[in-house]
Short mmCIF file of C-alpha atoms in Angstrom, two decimals:
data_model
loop_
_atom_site.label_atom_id
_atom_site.label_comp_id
_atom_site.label_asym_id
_atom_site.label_seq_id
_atom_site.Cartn_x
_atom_site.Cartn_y
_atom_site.Cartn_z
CA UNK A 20 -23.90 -14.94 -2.83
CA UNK A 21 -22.41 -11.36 -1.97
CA UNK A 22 -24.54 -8.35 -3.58
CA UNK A 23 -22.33 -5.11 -3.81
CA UNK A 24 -23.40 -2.00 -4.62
CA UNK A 25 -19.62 -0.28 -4.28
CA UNK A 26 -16.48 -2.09 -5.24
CA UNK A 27 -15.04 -1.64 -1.90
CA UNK A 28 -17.23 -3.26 -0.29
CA UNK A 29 -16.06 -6.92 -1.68
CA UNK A 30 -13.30 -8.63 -0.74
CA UNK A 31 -12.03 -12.64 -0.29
CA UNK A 32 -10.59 -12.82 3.34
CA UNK A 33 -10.43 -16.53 3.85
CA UNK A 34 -8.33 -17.71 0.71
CA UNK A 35 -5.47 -19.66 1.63
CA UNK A 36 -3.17 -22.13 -0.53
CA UNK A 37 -1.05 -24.73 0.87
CA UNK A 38 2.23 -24.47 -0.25
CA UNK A 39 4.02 -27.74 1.22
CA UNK A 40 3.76 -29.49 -1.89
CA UNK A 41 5.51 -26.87 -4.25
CA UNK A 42 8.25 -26.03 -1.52
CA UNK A 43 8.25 -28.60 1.13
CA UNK A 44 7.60 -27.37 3.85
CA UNK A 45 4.25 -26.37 5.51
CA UNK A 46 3.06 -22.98 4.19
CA UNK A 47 -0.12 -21.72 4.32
CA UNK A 48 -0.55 -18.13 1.56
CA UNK A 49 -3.27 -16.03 2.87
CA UNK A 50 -4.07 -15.03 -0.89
CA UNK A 51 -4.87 -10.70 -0.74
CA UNK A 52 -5.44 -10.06 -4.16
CA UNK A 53 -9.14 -11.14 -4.89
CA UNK A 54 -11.07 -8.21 -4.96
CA UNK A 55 -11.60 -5.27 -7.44
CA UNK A 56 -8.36 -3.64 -6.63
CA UNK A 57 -6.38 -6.16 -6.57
CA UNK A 58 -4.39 -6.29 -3.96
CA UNK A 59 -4.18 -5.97 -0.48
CA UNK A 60 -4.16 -2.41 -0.49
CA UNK A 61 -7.79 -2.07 -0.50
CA UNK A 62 -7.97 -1.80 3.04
CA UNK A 63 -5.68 0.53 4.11
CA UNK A 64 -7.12 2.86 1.32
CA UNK A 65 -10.60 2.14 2.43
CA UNK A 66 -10.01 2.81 6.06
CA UNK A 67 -7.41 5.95 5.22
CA UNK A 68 -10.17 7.77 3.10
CA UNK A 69 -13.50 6.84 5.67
CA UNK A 70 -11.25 8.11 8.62
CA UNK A 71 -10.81 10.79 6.53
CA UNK A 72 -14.36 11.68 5.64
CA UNK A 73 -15.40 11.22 9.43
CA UNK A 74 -12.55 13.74 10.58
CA UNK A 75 -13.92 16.47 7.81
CA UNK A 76 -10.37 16.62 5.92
CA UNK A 77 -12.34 15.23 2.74
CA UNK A 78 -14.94 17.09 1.37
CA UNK A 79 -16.76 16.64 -1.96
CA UNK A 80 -14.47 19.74 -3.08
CA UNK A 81 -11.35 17.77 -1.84
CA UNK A 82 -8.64 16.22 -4.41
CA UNK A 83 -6.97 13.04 -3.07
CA UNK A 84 -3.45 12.86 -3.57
CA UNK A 85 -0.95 9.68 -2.80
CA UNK A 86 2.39 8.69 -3.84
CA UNK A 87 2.07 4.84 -4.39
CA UNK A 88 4.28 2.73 -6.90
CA UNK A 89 1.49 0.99 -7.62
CA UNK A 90 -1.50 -0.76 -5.99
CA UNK A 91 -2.56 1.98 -3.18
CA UNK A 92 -2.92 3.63 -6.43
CA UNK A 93 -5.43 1.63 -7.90
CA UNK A 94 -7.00 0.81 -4.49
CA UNK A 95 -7.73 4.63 -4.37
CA UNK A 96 -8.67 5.04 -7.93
CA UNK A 97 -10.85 2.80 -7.47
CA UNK A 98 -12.54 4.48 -4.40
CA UNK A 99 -12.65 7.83 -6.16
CA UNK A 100 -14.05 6.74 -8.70
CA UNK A 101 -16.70 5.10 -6.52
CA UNK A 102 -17.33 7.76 -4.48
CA UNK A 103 -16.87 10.41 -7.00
CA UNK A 104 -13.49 12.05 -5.71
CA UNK A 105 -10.93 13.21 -8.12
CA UNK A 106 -7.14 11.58 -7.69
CA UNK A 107 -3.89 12.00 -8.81
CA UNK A 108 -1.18 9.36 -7.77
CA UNK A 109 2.67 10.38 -7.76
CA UNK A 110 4.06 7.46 -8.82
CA UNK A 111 7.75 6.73 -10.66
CA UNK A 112 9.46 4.81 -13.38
CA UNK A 113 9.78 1.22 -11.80
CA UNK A 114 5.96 1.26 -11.82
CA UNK A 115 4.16 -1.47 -13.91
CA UNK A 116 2.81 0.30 -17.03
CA UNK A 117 -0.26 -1.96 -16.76
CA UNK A 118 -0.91 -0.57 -13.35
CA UNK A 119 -0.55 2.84 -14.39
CA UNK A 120 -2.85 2.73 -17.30
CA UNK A 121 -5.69 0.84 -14.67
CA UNK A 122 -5.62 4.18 -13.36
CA UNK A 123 -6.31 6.22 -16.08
CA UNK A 124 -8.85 3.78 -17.16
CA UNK A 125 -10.40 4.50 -13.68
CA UNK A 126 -10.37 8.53 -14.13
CA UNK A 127 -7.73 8.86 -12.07
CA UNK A 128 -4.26 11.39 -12.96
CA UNK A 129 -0.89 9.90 -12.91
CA UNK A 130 2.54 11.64 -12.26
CA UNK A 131 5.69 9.75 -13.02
CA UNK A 132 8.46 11.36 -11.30
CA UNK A 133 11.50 9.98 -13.52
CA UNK A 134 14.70 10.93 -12.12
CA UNK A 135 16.45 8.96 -9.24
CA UNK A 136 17.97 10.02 -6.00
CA UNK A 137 21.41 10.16 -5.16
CA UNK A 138 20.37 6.60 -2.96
CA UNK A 139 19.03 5.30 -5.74
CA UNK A 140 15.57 5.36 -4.96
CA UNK A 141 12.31 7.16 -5.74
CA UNK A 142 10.32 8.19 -2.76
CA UNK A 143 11.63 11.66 -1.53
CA UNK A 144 11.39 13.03 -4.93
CA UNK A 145 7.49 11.63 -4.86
CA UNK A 146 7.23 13.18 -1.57
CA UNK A 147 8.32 16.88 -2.09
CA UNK A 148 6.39 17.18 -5.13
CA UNK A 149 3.03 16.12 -3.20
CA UNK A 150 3.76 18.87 -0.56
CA UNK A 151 4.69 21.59 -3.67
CA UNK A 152 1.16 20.37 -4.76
CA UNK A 153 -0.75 20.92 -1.38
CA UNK A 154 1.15 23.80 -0.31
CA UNK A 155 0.02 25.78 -3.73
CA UNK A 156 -3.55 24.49 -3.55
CA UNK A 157 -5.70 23.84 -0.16
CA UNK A 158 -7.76 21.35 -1.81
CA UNK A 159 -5.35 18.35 -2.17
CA UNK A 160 -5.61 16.46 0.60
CA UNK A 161 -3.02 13.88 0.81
CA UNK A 162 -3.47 10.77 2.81
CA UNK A 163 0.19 9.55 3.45
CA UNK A 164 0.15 5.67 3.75
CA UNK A 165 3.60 6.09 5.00
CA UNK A 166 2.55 8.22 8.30
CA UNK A 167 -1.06 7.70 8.99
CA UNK A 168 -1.90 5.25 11.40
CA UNK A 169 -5.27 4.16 9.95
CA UNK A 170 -2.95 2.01 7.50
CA UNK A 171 -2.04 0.65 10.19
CA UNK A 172 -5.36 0.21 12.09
CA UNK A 173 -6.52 -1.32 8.66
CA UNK A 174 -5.05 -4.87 9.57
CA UNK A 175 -4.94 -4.96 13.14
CA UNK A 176 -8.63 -4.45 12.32
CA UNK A 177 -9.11 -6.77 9.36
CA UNK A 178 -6.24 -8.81 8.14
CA UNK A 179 -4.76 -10.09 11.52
CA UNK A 180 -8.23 -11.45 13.15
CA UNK A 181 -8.84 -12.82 9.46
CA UNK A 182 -5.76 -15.34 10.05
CA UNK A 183 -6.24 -15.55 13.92
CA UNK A 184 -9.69 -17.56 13.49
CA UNK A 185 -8.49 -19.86 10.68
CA UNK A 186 -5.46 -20.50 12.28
CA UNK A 187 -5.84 -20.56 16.52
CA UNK A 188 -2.27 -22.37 16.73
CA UNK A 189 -0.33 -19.95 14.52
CA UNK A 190 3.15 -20.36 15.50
CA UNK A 191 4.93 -18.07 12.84
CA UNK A 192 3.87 -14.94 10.45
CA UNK A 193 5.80 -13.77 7.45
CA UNK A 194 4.75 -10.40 6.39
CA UNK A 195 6.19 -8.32 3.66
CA UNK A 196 7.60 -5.10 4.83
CA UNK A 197 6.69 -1.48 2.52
CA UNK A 198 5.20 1.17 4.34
CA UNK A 199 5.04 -1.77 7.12
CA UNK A 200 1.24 -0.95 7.57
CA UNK A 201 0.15 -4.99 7.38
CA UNK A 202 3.23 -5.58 9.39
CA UNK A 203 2.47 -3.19 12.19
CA UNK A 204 -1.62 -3.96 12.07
CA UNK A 205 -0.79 -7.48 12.39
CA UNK A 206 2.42 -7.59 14.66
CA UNK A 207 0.39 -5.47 17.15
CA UNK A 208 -2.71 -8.22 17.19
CA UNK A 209 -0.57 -10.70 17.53
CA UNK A 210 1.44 -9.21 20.65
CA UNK A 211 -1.92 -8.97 22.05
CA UNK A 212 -3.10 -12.27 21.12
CA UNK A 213 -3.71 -15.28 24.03
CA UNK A 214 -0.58 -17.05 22.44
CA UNK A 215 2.86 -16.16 21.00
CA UNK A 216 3.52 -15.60 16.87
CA UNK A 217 6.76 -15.21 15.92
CA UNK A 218 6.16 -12.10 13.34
CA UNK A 219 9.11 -12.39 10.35
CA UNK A 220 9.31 -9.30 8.19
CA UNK A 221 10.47 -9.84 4.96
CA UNK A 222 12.46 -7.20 2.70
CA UNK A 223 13.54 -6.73 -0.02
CA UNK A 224 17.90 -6.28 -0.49
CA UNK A 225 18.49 -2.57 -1.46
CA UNK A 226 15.84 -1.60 0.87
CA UNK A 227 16.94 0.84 3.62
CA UNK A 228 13.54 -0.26 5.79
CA UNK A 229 15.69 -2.26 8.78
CA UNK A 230 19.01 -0.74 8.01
CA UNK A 231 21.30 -1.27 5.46
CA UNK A 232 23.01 0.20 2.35
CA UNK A 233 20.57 1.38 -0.29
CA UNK A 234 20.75 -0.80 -3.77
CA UNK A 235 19.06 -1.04 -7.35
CA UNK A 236 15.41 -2.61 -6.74
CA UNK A 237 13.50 -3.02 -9.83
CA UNK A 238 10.32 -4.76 -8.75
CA UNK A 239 7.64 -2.07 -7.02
CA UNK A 240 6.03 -3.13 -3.64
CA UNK A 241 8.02 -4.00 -0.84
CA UNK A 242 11.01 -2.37 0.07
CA UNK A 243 11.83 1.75 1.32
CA UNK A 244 14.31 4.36 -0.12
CA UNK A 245 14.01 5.73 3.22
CA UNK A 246 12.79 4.34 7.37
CA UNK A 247 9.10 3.72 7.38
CA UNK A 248 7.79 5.87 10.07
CA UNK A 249 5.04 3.30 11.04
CA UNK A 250 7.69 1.17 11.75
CA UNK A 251 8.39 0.40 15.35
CA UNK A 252 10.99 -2.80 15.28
CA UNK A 253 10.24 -3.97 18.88
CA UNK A 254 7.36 -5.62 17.68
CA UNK A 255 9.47 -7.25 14.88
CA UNK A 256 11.49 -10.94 15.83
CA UNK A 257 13.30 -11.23 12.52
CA UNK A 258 14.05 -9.60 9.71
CA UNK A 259 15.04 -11.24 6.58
CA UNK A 260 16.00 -9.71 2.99
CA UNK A 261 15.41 -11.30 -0.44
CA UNK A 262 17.13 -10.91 -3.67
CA UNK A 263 15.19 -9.42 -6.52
CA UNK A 264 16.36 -12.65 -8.33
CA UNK A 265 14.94 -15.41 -5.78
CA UNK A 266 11.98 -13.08 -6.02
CA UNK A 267 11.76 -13.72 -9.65
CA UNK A 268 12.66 -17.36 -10.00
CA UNK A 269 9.51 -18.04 -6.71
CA UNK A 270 7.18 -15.60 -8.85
CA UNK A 271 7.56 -18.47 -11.78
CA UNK A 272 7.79 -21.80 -9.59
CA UNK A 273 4.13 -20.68 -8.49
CA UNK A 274 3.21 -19.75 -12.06
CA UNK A 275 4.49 -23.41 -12.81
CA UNK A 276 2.39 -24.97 -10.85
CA UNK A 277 -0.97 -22.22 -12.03
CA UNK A 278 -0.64 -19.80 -9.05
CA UNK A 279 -0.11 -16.63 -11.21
CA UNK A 280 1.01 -14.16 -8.32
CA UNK A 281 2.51 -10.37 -7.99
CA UNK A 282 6.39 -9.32 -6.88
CA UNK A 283 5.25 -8.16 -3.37
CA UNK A 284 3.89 -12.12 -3.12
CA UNK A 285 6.80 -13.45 -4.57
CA UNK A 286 9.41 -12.00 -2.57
CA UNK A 287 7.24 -12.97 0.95
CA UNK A 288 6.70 -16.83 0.04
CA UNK A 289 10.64 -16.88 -0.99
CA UNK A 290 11.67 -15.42 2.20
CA UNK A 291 9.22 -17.91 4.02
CA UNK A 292 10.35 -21.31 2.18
CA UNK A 293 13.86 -20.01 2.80
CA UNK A 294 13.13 -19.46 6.66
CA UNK A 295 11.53 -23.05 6.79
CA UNK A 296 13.96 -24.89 5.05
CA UNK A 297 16.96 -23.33 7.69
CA UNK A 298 14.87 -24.04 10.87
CA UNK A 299 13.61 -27.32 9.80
CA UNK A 300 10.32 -26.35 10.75
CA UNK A 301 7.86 -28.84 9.54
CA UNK A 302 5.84 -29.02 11.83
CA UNK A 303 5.13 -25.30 12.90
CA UNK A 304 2.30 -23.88 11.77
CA UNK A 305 2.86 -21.43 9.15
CA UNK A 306 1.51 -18.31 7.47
CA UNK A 307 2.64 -15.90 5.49
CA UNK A 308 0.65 -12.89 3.81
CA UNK A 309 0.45 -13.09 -0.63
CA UNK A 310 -0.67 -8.78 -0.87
CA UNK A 311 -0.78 -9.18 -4.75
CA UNK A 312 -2.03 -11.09 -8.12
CA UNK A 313 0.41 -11.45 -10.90
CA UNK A 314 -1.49 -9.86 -14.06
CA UNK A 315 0.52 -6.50 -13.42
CA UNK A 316 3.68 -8.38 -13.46
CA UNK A 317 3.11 -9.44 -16.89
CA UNK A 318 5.08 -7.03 -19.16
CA UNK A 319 7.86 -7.00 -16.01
CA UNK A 320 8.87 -10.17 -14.33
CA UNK A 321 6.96 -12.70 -16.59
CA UNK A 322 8.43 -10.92 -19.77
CA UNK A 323 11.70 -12.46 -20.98
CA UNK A 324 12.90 -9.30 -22.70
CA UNK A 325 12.65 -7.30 -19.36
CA UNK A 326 14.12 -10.16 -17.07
CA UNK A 327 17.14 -10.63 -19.63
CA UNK A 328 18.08 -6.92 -19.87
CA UNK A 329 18.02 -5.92 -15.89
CA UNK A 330 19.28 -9.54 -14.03
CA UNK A 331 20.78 -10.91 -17.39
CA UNK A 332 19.99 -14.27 -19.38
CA UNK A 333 20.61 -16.56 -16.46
CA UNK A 334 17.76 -15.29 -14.18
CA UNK A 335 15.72 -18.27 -14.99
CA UNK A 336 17.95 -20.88 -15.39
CA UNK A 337 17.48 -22.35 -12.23
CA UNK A 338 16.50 -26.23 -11.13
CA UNK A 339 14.05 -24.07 -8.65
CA UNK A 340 12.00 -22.85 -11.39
CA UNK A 341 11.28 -26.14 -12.68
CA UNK A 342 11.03 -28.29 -9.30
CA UNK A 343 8.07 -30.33 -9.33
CA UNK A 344 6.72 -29.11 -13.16
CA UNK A 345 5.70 -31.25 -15.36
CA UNK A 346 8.77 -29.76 -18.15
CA UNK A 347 11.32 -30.07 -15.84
CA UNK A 348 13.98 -31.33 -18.23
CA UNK A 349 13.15 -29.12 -21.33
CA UNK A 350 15.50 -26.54 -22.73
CA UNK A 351 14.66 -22.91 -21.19
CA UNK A 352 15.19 -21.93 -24.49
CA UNK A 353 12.29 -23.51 -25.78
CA UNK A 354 10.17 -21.63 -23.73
CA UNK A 355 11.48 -18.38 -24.70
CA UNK A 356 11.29 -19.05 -27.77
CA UNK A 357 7.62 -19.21 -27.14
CA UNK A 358 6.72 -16.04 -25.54
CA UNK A 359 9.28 -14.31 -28.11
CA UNK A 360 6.24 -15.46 -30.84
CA UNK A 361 3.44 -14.32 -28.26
CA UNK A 362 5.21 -10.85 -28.35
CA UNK A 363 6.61 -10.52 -31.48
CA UNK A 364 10.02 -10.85 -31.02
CA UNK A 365 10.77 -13.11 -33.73
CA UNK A 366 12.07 -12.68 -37.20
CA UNK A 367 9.97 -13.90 -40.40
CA UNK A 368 11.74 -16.99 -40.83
CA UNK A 369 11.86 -17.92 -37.33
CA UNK A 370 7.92 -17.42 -36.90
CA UNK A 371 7.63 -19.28 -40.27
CA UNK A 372 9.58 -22.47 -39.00
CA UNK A 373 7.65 -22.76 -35.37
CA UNK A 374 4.85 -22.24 -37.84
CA UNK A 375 5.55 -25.05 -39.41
CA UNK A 376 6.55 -27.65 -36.49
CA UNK A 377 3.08 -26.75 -34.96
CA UNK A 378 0.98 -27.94 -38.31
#
């Protein structure tokens, strides 16, 4: 039984579910989220801010600073709070409001830059207004996931060897691509490693990451406004992109079936079962990397309201949702209906006749 005296110091590194019988196809989900951030996050924050303290830049005087859409943010809230630093994340509107207010519940300050670029994203706006913020005070010190190697270092450390020693015949690796931290810790083990891996990054469409036209992405997590600069491609064999859409619809097949998991998650497994299904690969052995739980998601892409008004009504009406559930054949609108009374979305008399069916 684990005994912790900090939060960082837990995490679950050997959770894995086996996908084949929800998509197929042999898929093993090296599940991230299972610790007290959340997410896989934790360990690129951990390492970022103990590199930090051993290289002096922290001090007990020092204000951490980080632009995050999300989970680094609570990863480092967490830590401050911890270790007693104060933090302020620079986050922006397409962040979950849950996640947000976990921050503030943690004593931590949140920014929401609100206004888009002219590419339609977020993160240079995020950017110039952390370096306003250190350049007028000496004691921010700001981390930057998206440059520092010890995000990075974090997985080649940690996550990689993690999968390595439950799975010694690994043949491919799907890895979601943001800052491309887990995807450059892990590509680099596995270059190093006594056997091949074919590393697959998966993006998200809209994101700029690989190349590419910028578009509207709703969901936080994967995906850049701009080129990582961790990213160094010739350690990448394939790239492939998922719509926001499949994202959704292979966020609530798992949820189907009880695996309640996170965007980031959602998008990796769907570019995975895709990959699987067009190589007829059933007999490779298969990984792919889950950084995120699905709690956060809950007033975003498990809320009918907020699916309906951004991808429209027929977002969900898909055979995929329902493949293999035990209400395959029942009218989507039945289940709307119920989440509309869960959230309040229905008139008196409406609420008054399901009222009435259930007694």
């Amino acid at each position: 039984m684990p005994v912790i005296s900090v939060p960082y110091a837990f995490n679950e590194e050997e959770l894995y579910v086996d996908l084949r019988s929800i998509f197929g196809h042999s898929l093993y989900l090296k599940c991230e989220g299972f610790n007290f951030a959340g997410s896989i996050k934790l360990k690129a924050a951990t390492e970022m801010v103990e590199t930090a303290e051993r290289d002096g830049v922290l001090t007990p005087k020092s204000i951490l600073v980080e632009s995050s859409s999300g989970n680094l943010g609570v990863a480092l809230s967490m830590i401050a709070a911890s270790k007693g630093y104060r933090f302020l994340c620079v986050t922006d509107a397409r962040g979950n409001l849950s996640t947000r207010l976990m921050m503030e519940a943690l004593g931590s300050q949140v920014h929401v830059i609100a206004d888009q670029e002219a590419n339609g994203g977020f993160l240079g706006a995020r950017i110039e207004y952390i370096r306003a913020l250190c350049a007028s005070d000496d004691r921010y010190v700001w981390l930057s996931q998206y440059t520092n190697p010890s995000n990075w270092k974090a997985h080649y450390r940690t996550t990689a060897p993690e999968i390595a020693r439950q799975f010694p015949r690994l043949d491919v690796l799907f890895v979601g691509a943001g800052t491309t931290g887990t995807l450059m810790g892990c590509a680099r083990y596995f270059r190093e490693w006594h056997r091949p891996v074919r590393i697959v990054a998966v993006d998200s469409v809209g994101s700029v990451s690989f190349g590419g036209p910028p578009g509207r992405r709703m969901i936080p997590g994967l995906g850049m406004s701009m080129r990582p600069p961790l990213l160094d491609e010739s350690y990448v064999d394939e790239v492939i992109r998922v719509e926001e859409a499949d994202t959704i619809r292979t966020c609530h097949r798992l949820a189907r079936r009880g695996f309640l998991l996170g965007g980031s998650t959602g998008t990796v497994v769907s570019g995975a079962a895709d990959w699987l299904a067009r190589h007829g690969a059933r007999e490779l052995t298969a990984v792919a990397i889950g950084p995120d739980l699905g709690e956060r998601y809950l007033d975003t892409i498990y809320h009918t309201n907020w699916l309906e008004d951004i991808y429209g009504e027929d977002v969900l009406n898909s055979r995929e949702v329902h493949a293999g559930s035990w209400d395959s054949d029942a009218p989507l609108a039945r289940w709307r209906r119920r989440l509309d009374l869960q959230t309040g979305d229905l008139d008196g008399d409406q609420h008054h006749q399901l009222q009435d069916r259930k007694t």
